Short mmCIF file of C-alpha atoms in Angstrom, two decimals:
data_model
loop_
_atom_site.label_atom_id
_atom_site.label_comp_id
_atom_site.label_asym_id
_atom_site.label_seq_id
_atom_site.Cartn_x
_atom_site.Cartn_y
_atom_site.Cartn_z
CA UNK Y 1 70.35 167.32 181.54
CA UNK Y 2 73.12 164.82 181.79
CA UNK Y 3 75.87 165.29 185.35
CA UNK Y 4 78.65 166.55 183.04
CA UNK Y 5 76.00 169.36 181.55
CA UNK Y 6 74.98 170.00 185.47
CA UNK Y 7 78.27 170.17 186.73
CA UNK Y 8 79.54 172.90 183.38
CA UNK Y 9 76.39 175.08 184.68
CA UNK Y 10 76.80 175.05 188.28
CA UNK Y 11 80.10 176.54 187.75
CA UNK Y 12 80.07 178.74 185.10
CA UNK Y 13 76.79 180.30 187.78
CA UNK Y 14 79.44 179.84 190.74
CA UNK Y 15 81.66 181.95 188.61
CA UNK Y 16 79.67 185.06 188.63
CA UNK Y 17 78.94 184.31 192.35
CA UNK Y 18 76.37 186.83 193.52
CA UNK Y 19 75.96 188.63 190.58
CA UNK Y 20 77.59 191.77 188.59
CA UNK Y 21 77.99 194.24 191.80
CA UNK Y 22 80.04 191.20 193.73
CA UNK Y 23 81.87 190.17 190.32
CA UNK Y 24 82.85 193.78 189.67
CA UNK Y 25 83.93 194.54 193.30
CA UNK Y 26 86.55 191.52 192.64
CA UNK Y 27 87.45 192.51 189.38
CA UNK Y 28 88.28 196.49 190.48
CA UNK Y 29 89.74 195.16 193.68
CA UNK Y 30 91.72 191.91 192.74
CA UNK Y 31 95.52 192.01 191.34
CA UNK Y 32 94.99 191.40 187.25
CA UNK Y 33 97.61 188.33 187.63
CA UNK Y 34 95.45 186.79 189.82
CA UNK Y 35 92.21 187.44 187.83
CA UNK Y 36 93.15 186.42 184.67
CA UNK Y 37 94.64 182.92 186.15
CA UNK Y 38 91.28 182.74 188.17
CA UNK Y 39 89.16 183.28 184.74
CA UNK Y 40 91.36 180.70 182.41
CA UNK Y 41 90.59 177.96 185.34
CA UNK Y 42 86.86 178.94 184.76
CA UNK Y 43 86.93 179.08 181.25
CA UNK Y 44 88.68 175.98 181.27
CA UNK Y 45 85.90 174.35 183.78
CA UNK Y 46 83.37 175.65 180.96
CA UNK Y 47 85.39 173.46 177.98
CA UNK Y 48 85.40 170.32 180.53
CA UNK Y 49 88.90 170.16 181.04
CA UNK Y 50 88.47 170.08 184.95
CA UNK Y 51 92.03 168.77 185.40
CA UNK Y 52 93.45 171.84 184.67
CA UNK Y 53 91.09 174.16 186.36
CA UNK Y 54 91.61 172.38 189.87
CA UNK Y 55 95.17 172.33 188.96
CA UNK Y 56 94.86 176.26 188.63
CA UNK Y 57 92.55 177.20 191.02
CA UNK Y 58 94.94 174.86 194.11
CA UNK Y 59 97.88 176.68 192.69
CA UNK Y 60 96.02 179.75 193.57
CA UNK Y 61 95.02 179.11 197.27
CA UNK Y 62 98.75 178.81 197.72
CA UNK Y 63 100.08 182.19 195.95
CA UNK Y 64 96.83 184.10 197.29
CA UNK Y 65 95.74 182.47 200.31
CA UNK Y 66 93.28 185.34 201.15
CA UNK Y 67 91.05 185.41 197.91
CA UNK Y 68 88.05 183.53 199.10
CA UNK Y 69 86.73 182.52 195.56
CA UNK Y 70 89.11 179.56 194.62
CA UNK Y 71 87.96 177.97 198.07
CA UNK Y 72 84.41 178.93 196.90
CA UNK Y 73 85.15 177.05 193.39
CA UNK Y 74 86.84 174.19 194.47
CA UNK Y 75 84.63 173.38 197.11
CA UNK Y 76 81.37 173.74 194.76
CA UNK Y 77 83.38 171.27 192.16
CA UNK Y 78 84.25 168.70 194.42
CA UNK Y 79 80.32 168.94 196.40
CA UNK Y 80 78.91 168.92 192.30
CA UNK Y 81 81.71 165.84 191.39
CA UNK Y 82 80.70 163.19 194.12
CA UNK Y 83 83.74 164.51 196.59
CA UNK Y 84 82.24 166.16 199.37
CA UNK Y 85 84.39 165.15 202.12
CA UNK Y 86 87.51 167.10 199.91
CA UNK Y 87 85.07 169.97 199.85
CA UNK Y 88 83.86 169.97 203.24
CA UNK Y 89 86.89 171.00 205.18
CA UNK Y 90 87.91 173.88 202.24
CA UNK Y 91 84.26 175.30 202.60
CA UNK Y 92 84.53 175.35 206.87
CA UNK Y 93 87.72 176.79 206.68
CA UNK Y 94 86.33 179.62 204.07
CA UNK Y 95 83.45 180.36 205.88
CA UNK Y 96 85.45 180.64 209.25
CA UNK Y 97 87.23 183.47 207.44
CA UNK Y 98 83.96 185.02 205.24
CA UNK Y 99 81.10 183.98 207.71
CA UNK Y 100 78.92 186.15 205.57
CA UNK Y 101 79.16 184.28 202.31
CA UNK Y 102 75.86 182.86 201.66
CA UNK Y 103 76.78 180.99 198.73
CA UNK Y 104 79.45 179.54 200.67
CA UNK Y 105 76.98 178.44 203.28
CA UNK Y 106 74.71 177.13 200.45
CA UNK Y 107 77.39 174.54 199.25
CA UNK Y 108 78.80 173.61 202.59
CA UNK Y 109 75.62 172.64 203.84
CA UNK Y 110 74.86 170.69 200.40
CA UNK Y 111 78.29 168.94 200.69
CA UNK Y 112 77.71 168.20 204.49
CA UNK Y 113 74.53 167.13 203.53
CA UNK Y 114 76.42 164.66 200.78
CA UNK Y 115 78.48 163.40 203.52
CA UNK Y 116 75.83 162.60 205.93
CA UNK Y 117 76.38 165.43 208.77
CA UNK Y 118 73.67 166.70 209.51
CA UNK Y 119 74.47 168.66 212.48
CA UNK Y 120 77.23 170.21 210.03
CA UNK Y 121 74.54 171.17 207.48
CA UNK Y 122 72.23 172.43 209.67
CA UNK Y 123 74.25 174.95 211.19
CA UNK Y 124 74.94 176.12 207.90
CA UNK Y 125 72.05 176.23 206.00
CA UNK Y 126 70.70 178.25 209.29
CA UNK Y 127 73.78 180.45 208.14
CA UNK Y 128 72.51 180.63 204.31
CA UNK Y 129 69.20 180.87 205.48
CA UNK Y 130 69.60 183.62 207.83
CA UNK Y 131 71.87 186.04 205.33
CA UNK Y 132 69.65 185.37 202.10
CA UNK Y 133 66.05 185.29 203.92
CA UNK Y 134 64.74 184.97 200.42
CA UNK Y 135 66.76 182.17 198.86
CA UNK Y 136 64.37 179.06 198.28
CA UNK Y 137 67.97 176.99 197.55
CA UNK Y 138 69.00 178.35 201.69
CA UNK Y 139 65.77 177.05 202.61
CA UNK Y 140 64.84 174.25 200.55
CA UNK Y 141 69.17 173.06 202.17
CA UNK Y 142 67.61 174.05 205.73
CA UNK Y 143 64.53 171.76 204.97
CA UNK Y 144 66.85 169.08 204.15
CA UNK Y 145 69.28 169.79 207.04
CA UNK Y 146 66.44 169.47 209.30
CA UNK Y 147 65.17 166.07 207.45
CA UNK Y 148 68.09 164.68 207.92
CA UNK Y 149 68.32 165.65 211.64
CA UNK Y 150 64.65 163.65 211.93
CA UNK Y 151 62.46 166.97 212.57
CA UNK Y 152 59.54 166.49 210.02
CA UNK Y 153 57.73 169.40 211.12
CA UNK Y 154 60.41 172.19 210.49
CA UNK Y 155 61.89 170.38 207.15
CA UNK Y 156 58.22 170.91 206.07
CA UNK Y 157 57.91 174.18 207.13
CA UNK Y 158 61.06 175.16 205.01
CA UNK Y 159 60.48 173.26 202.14
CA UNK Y 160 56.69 175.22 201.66
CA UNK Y 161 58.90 178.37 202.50
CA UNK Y 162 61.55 177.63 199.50
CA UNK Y 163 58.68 176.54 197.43
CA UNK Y 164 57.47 180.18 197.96
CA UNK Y 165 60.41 181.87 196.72
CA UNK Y 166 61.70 179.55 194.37
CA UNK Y 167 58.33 178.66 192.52
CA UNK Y 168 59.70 177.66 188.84
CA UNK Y 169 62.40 175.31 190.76
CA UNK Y 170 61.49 172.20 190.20
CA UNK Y 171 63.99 170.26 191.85
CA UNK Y 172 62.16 172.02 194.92
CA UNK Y 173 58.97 170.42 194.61
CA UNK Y 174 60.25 167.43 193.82
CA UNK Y 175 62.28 167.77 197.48
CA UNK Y 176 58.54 168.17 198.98
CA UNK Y 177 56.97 166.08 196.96
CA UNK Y 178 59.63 163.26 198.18
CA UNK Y 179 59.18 164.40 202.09
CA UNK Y 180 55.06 164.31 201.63
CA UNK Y 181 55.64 161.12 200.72
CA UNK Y 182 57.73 160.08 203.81
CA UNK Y 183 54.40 161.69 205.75
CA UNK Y 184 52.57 159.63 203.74
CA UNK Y 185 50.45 162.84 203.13
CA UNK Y 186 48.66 161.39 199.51
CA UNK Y 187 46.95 164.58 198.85
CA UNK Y 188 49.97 166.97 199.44
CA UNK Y 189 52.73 164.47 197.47
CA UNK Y 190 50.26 164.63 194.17
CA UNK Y 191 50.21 168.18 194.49
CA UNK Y 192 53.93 168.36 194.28
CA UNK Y 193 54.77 166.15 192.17
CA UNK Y 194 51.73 167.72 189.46
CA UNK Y 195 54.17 171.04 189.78
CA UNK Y 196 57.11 169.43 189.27
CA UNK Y 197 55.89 167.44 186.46
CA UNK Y 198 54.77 171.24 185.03
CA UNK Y 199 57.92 172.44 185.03
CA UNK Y 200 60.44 169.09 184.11
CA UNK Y 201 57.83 167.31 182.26
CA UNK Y 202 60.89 164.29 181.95
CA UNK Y 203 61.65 163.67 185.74
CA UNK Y 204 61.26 160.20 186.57
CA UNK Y 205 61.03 160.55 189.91
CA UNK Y 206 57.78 162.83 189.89
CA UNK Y 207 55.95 160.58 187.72
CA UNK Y 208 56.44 157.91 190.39
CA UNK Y 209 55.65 159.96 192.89
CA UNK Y 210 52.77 161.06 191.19
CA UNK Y 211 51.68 157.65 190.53
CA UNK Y 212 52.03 156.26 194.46
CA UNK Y 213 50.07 159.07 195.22
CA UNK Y 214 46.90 158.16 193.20
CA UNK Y 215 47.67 155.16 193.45
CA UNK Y 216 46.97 155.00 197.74
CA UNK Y 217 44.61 157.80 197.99
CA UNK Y 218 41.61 156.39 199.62
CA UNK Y 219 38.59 156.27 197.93
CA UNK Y 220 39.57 156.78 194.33
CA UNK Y 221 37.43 154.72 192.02
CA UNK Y 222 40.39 153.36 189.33
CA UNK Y 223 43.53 153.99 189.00
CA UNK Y 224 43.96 154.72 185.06
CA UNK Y 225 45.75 157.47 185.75
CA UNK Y 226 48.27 156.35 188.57
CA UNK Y 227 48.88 153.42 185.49
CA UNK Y 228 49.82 156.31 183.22
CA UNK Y 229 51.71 157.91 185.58
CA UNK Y 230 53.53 154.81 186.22
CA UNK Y 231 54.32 153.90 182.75
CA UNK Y 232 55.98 157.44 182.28
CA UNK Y 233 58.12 156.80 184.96
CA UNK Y 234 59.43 153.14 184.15
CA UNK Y 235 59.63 154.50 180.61
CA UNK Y 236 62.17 157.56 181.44
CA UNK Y 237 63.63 154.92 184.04
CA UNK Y 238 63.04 151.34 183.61
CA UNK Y 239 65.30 150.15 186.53
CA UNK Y 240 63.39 152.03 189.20
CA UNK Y 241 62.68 149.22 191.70
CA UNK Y 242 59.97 151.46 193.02
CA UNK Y 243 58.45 152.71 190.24
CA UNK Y 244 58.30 149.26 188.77
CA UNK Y 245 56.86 147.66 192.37
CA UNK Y 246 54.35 150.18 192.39
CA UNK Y 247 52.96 149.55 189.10
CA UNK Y 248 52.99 145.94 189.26
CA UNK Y 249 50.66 146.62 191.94
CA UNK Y 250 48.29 148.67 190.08
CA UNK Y 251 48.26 145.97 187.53
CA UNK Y 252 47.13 143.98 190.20
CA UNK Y 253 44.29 146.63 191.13
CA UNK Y 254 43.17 146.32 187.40
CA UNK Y 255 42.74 142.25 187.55
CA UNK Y 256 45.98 142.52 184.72
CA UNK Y 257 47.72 139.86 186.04
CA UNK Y 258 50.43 138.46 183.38
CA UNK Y 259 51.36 142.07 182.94
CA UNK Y 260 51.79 142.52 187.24
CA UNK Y 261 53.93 139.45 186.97
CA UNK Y 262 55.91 140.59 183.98
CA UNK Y 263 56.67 143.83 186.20
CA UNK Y 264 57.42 142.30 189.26
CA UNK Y 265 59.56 139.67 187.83
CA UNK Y 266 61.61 142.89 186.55
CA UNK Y 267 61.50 144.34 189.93
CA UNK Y 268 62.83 141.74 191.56
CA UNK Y 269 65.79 141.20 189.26
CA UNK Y 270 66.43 144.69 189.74
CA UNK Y 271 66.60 144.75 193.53
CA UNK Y 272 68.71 141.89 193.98
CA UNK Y 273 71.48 144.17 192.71
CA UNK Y 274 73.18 145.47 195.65
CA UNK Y 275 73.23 149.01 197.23
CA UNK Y 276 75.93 151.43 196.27
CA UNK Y 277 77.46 150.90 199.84
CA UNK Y 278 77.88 146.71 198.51
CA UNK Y 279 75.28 145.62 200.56
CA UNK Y 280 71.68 145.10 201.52
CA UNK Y 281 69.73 148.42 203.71
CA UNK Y 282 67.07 147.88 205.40
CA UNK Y 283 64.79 149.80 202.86
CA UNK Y 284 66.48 147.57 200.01
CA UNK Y 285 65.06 144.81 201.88
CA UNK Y 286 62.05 145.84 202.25
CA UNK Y 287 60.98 147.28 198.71
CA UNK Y 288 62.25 143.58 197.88
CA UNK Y 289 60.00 141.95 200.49
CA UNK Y 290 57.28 144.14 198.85
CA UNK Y 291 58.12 143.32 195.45
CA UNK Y 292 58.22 139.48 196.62
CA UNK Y 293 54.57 139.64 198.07
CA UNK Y 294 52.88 141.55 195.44
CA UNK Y 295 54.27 138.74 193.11
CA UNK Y 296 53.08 135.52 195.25
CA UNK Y 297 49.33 137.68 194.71
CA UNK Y 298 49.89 137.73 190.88
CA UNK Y 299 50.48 133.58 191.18
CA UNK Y 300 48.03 132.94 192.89
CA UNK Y 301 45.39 135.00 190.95
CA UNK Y 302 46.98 132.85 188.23
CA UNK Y 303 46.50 129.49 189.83
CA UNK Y 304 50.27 128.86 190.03
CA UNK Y 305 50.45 127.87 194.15
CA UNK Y 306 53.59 126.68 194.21
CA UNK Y 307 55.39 129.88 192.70
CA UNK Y 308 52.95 131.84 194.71
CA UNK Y 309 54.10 130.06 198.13
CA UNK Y 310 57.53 130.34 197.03
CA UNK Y 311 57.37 134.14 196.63
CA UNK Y 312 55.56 134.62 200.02
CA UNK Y 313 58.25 132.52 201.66
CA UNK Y 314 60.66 134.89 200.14
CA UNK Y 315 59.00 137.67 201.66
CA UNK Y 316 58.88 136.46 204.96
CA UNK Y 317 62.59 135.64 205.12
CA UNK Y 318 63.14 139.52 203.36
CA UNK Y 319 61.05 140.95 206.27
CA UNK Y 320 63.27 139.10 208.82
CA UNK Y 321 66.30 139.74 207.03
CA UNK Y 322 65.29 143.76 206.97
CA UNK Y 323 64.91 143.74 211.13
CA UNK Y 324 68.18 143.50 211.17
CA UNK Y 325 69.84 145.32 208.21
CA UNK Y 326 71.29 149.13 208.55
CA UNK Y 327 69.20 152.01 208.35
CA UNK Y 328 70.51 154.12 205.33
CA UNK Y 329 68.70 157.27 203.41
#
């Protein structure tokens, strides 16, 4: 599903909020004026013509100031659109007035999450979590929150809680597939990514994870099947530097050197593209120092020193380089 087509469904869902009991309650309660403005903005949202929708819906916070659900709808489109520091102080200031708005919670602690507070999404995912108990989105939000705030052991916890609720969400076990393999738990981050896989048999991101996972479990005989898994992902997205580093390596595993170099080569090229902050992080750096060893391997295998010494020098210099370069998620 493309980002316009994920954007159109998150609000036409965020339109019918909780459900019919809430959506009746506004529609019995509400002056007509102000419902039938509130519903061309949505219906408008559902055409694409989000111009006029935010148009209609910041008209609306002026003439009704109290009616929480333009906050709630602006804030989701701006969290959903890439502008979560416009929806991060229109979500606080809704939730400061509805503190028992779990939705509300939901996206402020996505958009704070967007922004890179995670003190600010912690507190309220806890919030989320706390008024739906049986959300996997609150938790799968509170696992994140508590990712972000470095606690491995609680975002895990959460993450096997949301899985528990939510278990045809994929996107959720792809989120613990992705922190299994930041515990670089093998056995757990196959298991994930096989279920997420099951349910979004096209998600790039699983195959790869799917593939590093075979790929470094210890004691597996060949690694056929991490090469499949590979070549799924680099074929739904061929400029994943890490998909395409890890299966140059597994070429390497299976002695098929011109292919490994062919691979790498690719890699390479696509990791000297910069980050989307314009520079260099420190994991850029390294997945390029990797990228830069595995290929001085390939050369050598191939009886081509000089390249080979050339790549390893690269390498070195990467490693050095990433000491010293930002930390960044």
């Amino acid at each position: 599903m493309d980002s316009t087509a994920r954007i159109k469904g998150g609000l036409i869902v965020a339109a019918f909020l909780v459900g019919a009991a809430l959506w009746f309650r506004m529609r019995f309660t509400e002056p007509t004026l102000l419902m039938q403005r509130y519903m061309e903005a949505v219906h408008l949202a559902e055409t694409g013509d989000y111009e006029d929708a935010v148009a209609i819906w910041r008209r609306l916070m002026v003439e009704y100031p109290s009616f929480p659900y333009t906050y709630f709808q602006l804030g989701r489109f701006y969290t959903k659109t890439g502008h979560a520091a416009q929806a991060v102080p229109l979500l606080q200031s809704l939730v400061s007035e509805h503190p028992t708005f779990p939705e509300a919670q939901q996206t402020l602690a996505e958009a704070c999450l967007a922004i890179g507070d995670g003190q600010c999404a912690l507190q309220a995912a806890k919030q989320a979590v706390a008024q739906s108990p049986h959300s996997g989105t609150a938790h799968d939000l509170l696992s994140a929150a508590y990712g972000k705030s470095g606690d491995l052991g609680d975002c895990i916890r959460e993450v096997l809680t949301a899985e528990r609720y939510a278990p045809s969400n994929a996107a959720i076990w792809l989120h613990g597939a992705n922190i299994f393999q930041q515990a670089q738990d093998v056995r757990l981050t196959e298991q994930q990514a096989r279920r997420c896989i099951q349910l979004d048999p096209n998600n790039a991101r699983a195959w790869y994870l799917l593939g590093w996972a075979l790929n470094n479990e210890p004691g597996r005989p060949e690694s056929l099947e991490a090469l499949h898994a590979l070549q799924r992902a680099t074929a739904l997205q061929p400029q994943d530097p890490l998909a395409l580093a890890e299966l140059g390596a597994v070429y390497l595993k299976l002695q098929r050197n011109r292919e490994a170099v062919q691979t790498l080569l690719n890699a390479l090229h696509v990791t000297a593209v910069p980050d989307a902050n314009g520079g260099y992080s420190q994991k850029h750096l390294l997945a390029r120092a990797r990228v830069a060893r595995l290929l001085g391997i390939a050369f050598l295998r191939m009886h081509k020193p000089d390249a080979a010494q050339k790549m390893f020098t690269e390498c070195q210099v990467l490693s050095q380089r990433a000491d010293k370069a930002p930390i960044r998620d």
